[in-house]
PDB file of C-alpha atoms in Angstrom:
ATOM      1  CA  MET A   1     -74.228  38.833  21.867  1.00  0.00           C
ATOM      2  CA  ALA A   2     -75.222  39.934  18.611  1.00  0.00           C
ATOM      3  CA  GLU A   3     -71.380  42.867  18.519  1.00  0.00           C
ATOM      4  CA  SER A   4     -70.157  38.538  19.296  1.00  0.00           C
ATOM      5  CA  GLY A   5     -71.739  36.644  16.441  1.00  0.00           C
ATOM      6  CA  ARG A   6     -70.350  39.968  14.306  1.00  0.00           C
ATOM      7  CA  GLU A   7     -67.606  39.221  15.675  1.00  0.00           C
ATOM      8  CA  ASN A   8     -67.944  35.404  15.036  1.00  0.00           C
ATOM      9  CA  TRP A   9     -68.849  36.018  10.972  1.00  0.00           C
ATOM     10  CA  ALA A  10     -66.115  38.793  10.293  1.00  0.00           C
ATOM     11  CA  VAL A  11     -63.780  35.390  12.103  1.00  0.00           C
ATOM     12  CA  ASP A  12     -65.815  33.109   9.785  1.00  0.00           C
ATOM     13  CA  GLU A  13     -64.771  35.523   6.830  1.00  0.00           C
ATOM     14  CA  LEU A  14     -61.949  35.826   7.313  1.00  0.00           C
ATOM     15  CA  LEU A  15     -60.311  32.203   7.230  1.00  0.00           C
ATOM     16  CA  LYS A  16     -62.393  31.253   4.530  1.00  0.00           C
ATOM     17  CA  ALA A  17     -60.943  34.283   2.119  1.00  0.00           C
ATOM     18  CA  GLU A  18     -57.439  32.512   3.670  1.00  0.00           C
ATOM     19  CA  GLU A  19     -58.634  29.370   2.733  1.00  0.00           C
ATOM     20  CA  GLU A  20     -59.634  30.913  -0.730  1.00  0.00           C
ATOM     21  CA  ALA A  21     -56.032  32.800  -0.706  1.00  0.00           C
ATOM     22  CA  ASN A  22     -54.773  29.710  -0.271  1.00  0.00           C
ATOM     23  CA  ALA A  23     -56.579  27.637  -2.762  1.00  0.00           C
ATOM     24  CA  ILE A  24     -55.604  30.328  -4.921  1.00  0.00           C
ATOM     25  CA  ILE A  25     -51.786  30.576  -4.306  1.00  0.00           C
ATOM     26  CA  LYS A  26     -51.676  26.769  -4.734  1.00  0.00           C
ATOM     27  CA  ASN A  27     -52.890  26.834  -8.233  1.00  0.00           C
ATOM     28  CA  ALA A  28     -50.688  29.920  -9.204  1.00  0.00           C
ATOM     29  CA  GLN A  29     -47.897  27.020  -7.898  1.00  0.00           C
ATOM     30  CA  LYS A  30     -49.002  24.135  -9.741  1.00  0.00           C
ATOM     31  CA  GLU A  31     -49.156  26.675 -12.821  1.00  0.00           C
ATOM     32  CA  ARG A  32     -45.699  27.872 -12.248  1.00  0.00           C
ATOM     33  CA  GLU A  33     -44.357  24.392 -11.780  1.00  0.00           C
ATOM     34  CA  LYS A  34     -46.488  23.258 -14.517  1.00  0.00           C
ATOM     35  CA  LYS A  35     -44.771  26.174 -17.276  1.00  0.00           C
ATOM     36  CA  ILE A  36     -41.591  25.326 -15.994  1.00  0.00           C
ATOM     37  CA  LYS A  37     -41.353  21.897 -16.536  1.00  0.00           C
ATOM     38  CA  GLU A  38     -42.574  23.053 -20.219  1.00  0.00           C
ATOM     39  CA  ALA A  39     -39.574  24.866 -20.674  1.00  0.00           C
ATOM     40  CA  LYS A  40     -37.565  22.735 -19.406  1.00  0.00           C
ATOM     41  CA  VAL A  41     -39.023  20.251 -22.220  1.00  0.00           C
ATOM     42  CA  ALA A  42     -39.371  23.747 -25.182  1.00  0.00           C
ATOM     43  CA  ALA A  43     -35.669  24.026 -23.892  1.00  0.00           C
ATOM     44  CA  ASP A  44     -34.357  20.146 -24.313  1.00  0.00           C
ATOM     45  CA  GLN A  45     -35.566  20.676 -27.400  1.00  0.00           C
ATOM     46  CA  GLU A  46     -34.251  23.740 -28.918  1.00  0.00           C
ATOM     47  CA  ILE A  47     -30.525  22.613 -27.252  1.00  0.00           C
ATOM     48  CA  ALA A  48     -31.296  19.481 -28.506  1.00  0.00           C
ATOM     49  CA  VAL A  49     -31.521  20.669 -32.527  1.00  0.00           C
ATOM     50  CA  PHE A  50     -28.793  23.043 -31.864  1.00  0.00           C
ATOM     51  CA  ARG A  51     -26.618  20.201 -30.351  1.00  0.00           C
ATOM     52  CA  ARG A  52     -27.656  18.035 -34.326  1.00  0.00           C
ATOM     53  CA  GLU A  53     -26.766  21.300 -35.915  1.00  0.00           C
ATOM     54  CA  GLU A  54     -24.106  21.660 -34.665  1.00  0.00           C
ATOM     55  CA  GLU A  55     -21.715  18.892 -34.650  1.00  0.00           C
ATOM     56  CA  THR A  56     -23.353  18.518 -38.326  1.00  0.00           C
ATOM     57  CA  ARG A  57     -21.219  22.064 -38.738  1.00  0.00           C
ATOM     58  CA  TYR A  58     -18.406  20.738 -36.816  1.00  0.00           C
ATOM     59  CA  ASN A  59     -17.967  17.010 -38.381  1.00  0.00           C
ATOM     60  CA  GLN A  60     -18.030  18.966 -42.100  1.00  0.00           C
ATOM     61  CA  GLU A  61     -15.459  21.935 -41.162  1.00  0.00           C
ATOM     62  CA  ILE A  62     -13.162  18.764 -40.051  1.00  0.00           C
ATOM     63  CA  LEU A  63     -13.971  17.025 -43.291  1.00  0.00           C
ATOM     64  CA  ARG A  64     -13.273  20.406 -45.419  1.00  0.00           C
ATOM     65  CA  ARG A  65      -9.867  21.264 -43.153  1.00  0.00           C
ATOM     66  CA  PHE A  66      -8.541  16.878 -42.936  1.00  0.00           C
ATOM     67  CA  GLY A  67     -10.230  15.793 -46.051  1.00  0.00           C
ATOM     68  CA  SER A  68     -11.802  12.204 -46.273  1.00  0.00           C
ATOM     69  CA  THR A  69     -12.901   9.989 -44.125  1.00  0.00           C
ATOM     70  CA  LYS A  70     -11.099   7.089 -46.185  1.00  0.00           C
ATOM     71  CA  GLU A  71      -7.783   8.048 -45.383  1.00  0.00           C
ATOM     72  CA  GLU A  72      -8.496   7.267 -41.802  1.00  0.00           C
ATOM     73  CA  GLU A  73     -10.782   4.657 -42.191  1.00  0.00           C
ATOM     74  CA  GLU A  74      -7.297   3.164 -44.481  1.00  0.00           C
ATOM     75  CA  LEU A  75      -4.983   4.604 -40.891  1.00  0.00           C
ATOM     76  CA  GLU A  76      -7.618   2.620 -38.762  1.00  0.00           C
ATOM     77  CA  ARG A  77      -6.818  -0.447 -41.505  1.00  0.00           C
ATOM     78  CA  LYS A  78      -2.710  -0.101 -41.599  1.00  0.00           C
ATOM     79  CA  THR A  79      -2.774   0.403 -37.857  1.00  0.00           C
ATOM     80  CA  LYS A  80      -5.216  -2.970 -36.665  1.00  0.00           C
ATOM     81  CA  ALA A  81      -3.085  -5.373 -39.105  1.00  0.00           C
ATOM     82  CA  GLU A  82       0.851  -4.085 -37.885  1.00  0.00           C
ATOM     83  CA  ILE A  83      -1.292  -5.082 -34.326  1.00  0.00           C
ATOM     84  CA  ASP A  84      -2.853  -8.102 -35.556  1.00  0.00           C
ATOM     85  CA  LYS A  85       0.647  -9.070 -37.194  1.00  0.00           C
ATOM     86  CA  ILE A  86       2.830  -8.197 -33.479  1.00  0.00           C
ATOM     87  CA  TYR A  87       0.333 -10.550 -31.956  1.00  0.00           C
ATOM     88  CA  ALA A  88       0.180 -13.581 -34.083  1.00  0.00           C
ATOM     89  CA  ASP A  89       4.237 -13.331 -33.811  1.00  0.00           C
ATOM     90  CA  TYR A  90       3.579 -12.627 -29.927  1.00  0.00           C
ATOM     91  CA  GLU A  91       1.734 -16.309 -30.608  1.00  0.00           C
ATOM     92  CA  ALA A  92       4.142 -18.486 -32.179  1.00  0.00           C
ATOM     93  CA  ASN A  93       7.683 -16.844 -30.124  1.00  0.00           C
ATOM     94  CA  LYS A  94       6.339 -16.956 -27.215  1.00  0.00           C
ATOM     95  CA  LEU A  95       6.381 -20.495 -26.008  1.00  0.00           C
ATOM     96  CA  ALA A  96      10.699 -20.257 -27.808  1.00  0.00           C
ATOM     97  CA  VAL A  97      11.222 -17.502 -25.327  1.00  0.00           C
ATOM     98  CA  VAL A  98       9.711 -18.946 -22.089  1.00  0.00           C
ATOM     99  CA  ASP A  99      12.088 -22.377 -23.146  1.00  0.00           C
ATOM    100  CA  MET A 100      14.701 -20.437 -23.683  1.00  0.00           C
ATOM    101  CA  LEU A 101      14.600 -18.396 -19.936  1.00  0.00           C
ATOM    102  CA  ILE A 102      13.758 -21.795 -18.366  1.00  0.00           C
ATOM    103  CA  LYS A 103      16.913 -23.596 -20.105  1.00  0.00           C
ATOM    104  CA  ARG A 104      18.748 -20.569 -19.402  1.00  0.00           C
ATOM    105  CA  VAL A 105      17.832 -20.255 -15.960  1.00  0.00           C
ATOM    106  CA  ILE A 106      18.379 -23.578 -14.923  1.00  0.00           C
ATOM    107  CA  GLU A 107      21.467 -24.353 -17.041  1.00  0.00           C
ATOM    108  CA  VAL A 108      24.740 -23.318 -14.653  1.00  0.00           C
ATOM    109  CA  LYS A 109      27.718 -23.286 -16.928  1.00  0.00           C
ATOM    110  CA  LEU A 110      30.394 -23.966 -13.389  1.00  0.00           C
ATOM    111  CA  GLU A 111      33.680 -22.833 -15.688  1.00  0.00           C
ATOM    112  CA  VAL A 112      35.172 -19.085 -15.267  1.00  0.00           C
ATOM    113  CA  PRO A 113      34.138 -17.105 -18.191  1.00  0.00           C
ATOM    114  CA  ARG A 114      37.577 -16.169 -20.086  1.00  0.00           C
ATOM    115  CA  VAL A 115      37.347 -12.094 -19.591  1.00  0.00           C
ATOM    116  CA  VAL A 116      38.066 -12.991 -16.226  1.00  0.00           C
ATOM    117  CA  LYS A 117      40.764 -16.143 -17.016  1.00  0.00           C
ATOM    118  CA  GLY A 118      42.211 -13.415 -18.158  1.00  0.00           C
ATOM    119  CA  GLN A 119      42.399 -11.061 -15.473  1.00  0.00           C
ATOM    120  CA  PHE A 120      43.254 -12.887 -13.371  1.00  0.00           C
ATOM    121  CA  GLU A 121      46.718 -14.708 -15.624  1.00  0.00           C
ATOM    122  CA  GLN A 122      47.965 -11.133 -16.078  1.00  0.00           C
ATOM    123  CA  PRO A 123      51.257 -10.893 -14.928  1.00  0.00           C
ATOM    124  CA  GLN A 124      50.572  -8.039 -11.659  1.00  0.00           C
ATOM    125  CA  GLN A 125      53.169  -5.117 -11.557  1.00  0.00           C
ATOM    126  CA  THR A 126      54.414  -4.957  -8.214  1.00  0.00           C
ATOM    127  CA  ILE A 127      54.699  -1.073  -7.543  1.00  0.00           C
TER     128      ILE A 127
END
């Protein structure tokens, strides 16, 4: 029986060691996840800084190559003014155009157009 007690003790020691190993592994996994999250946050911050720097550099290059945004703003202002004029003309003339179309559809002239009459009035040649 003494040997049975030793075997139980050995099994208990192995189970205890396994639990400790599992606890160490879980802690290591938690630490790894924590470090990965910290690395991701740091990388996101670096990317944001890099992006701002590159956008600034890009905008400066655009200004250097194509001039100031004043020209662009002037073009946008003129374009908007032209579009507004087109809309104003549309609003001013839409009722007149609708009335004209309705009048053309409703009025039907019952006479034969002169161009068509001329074709029938010419003497036909017989061969």
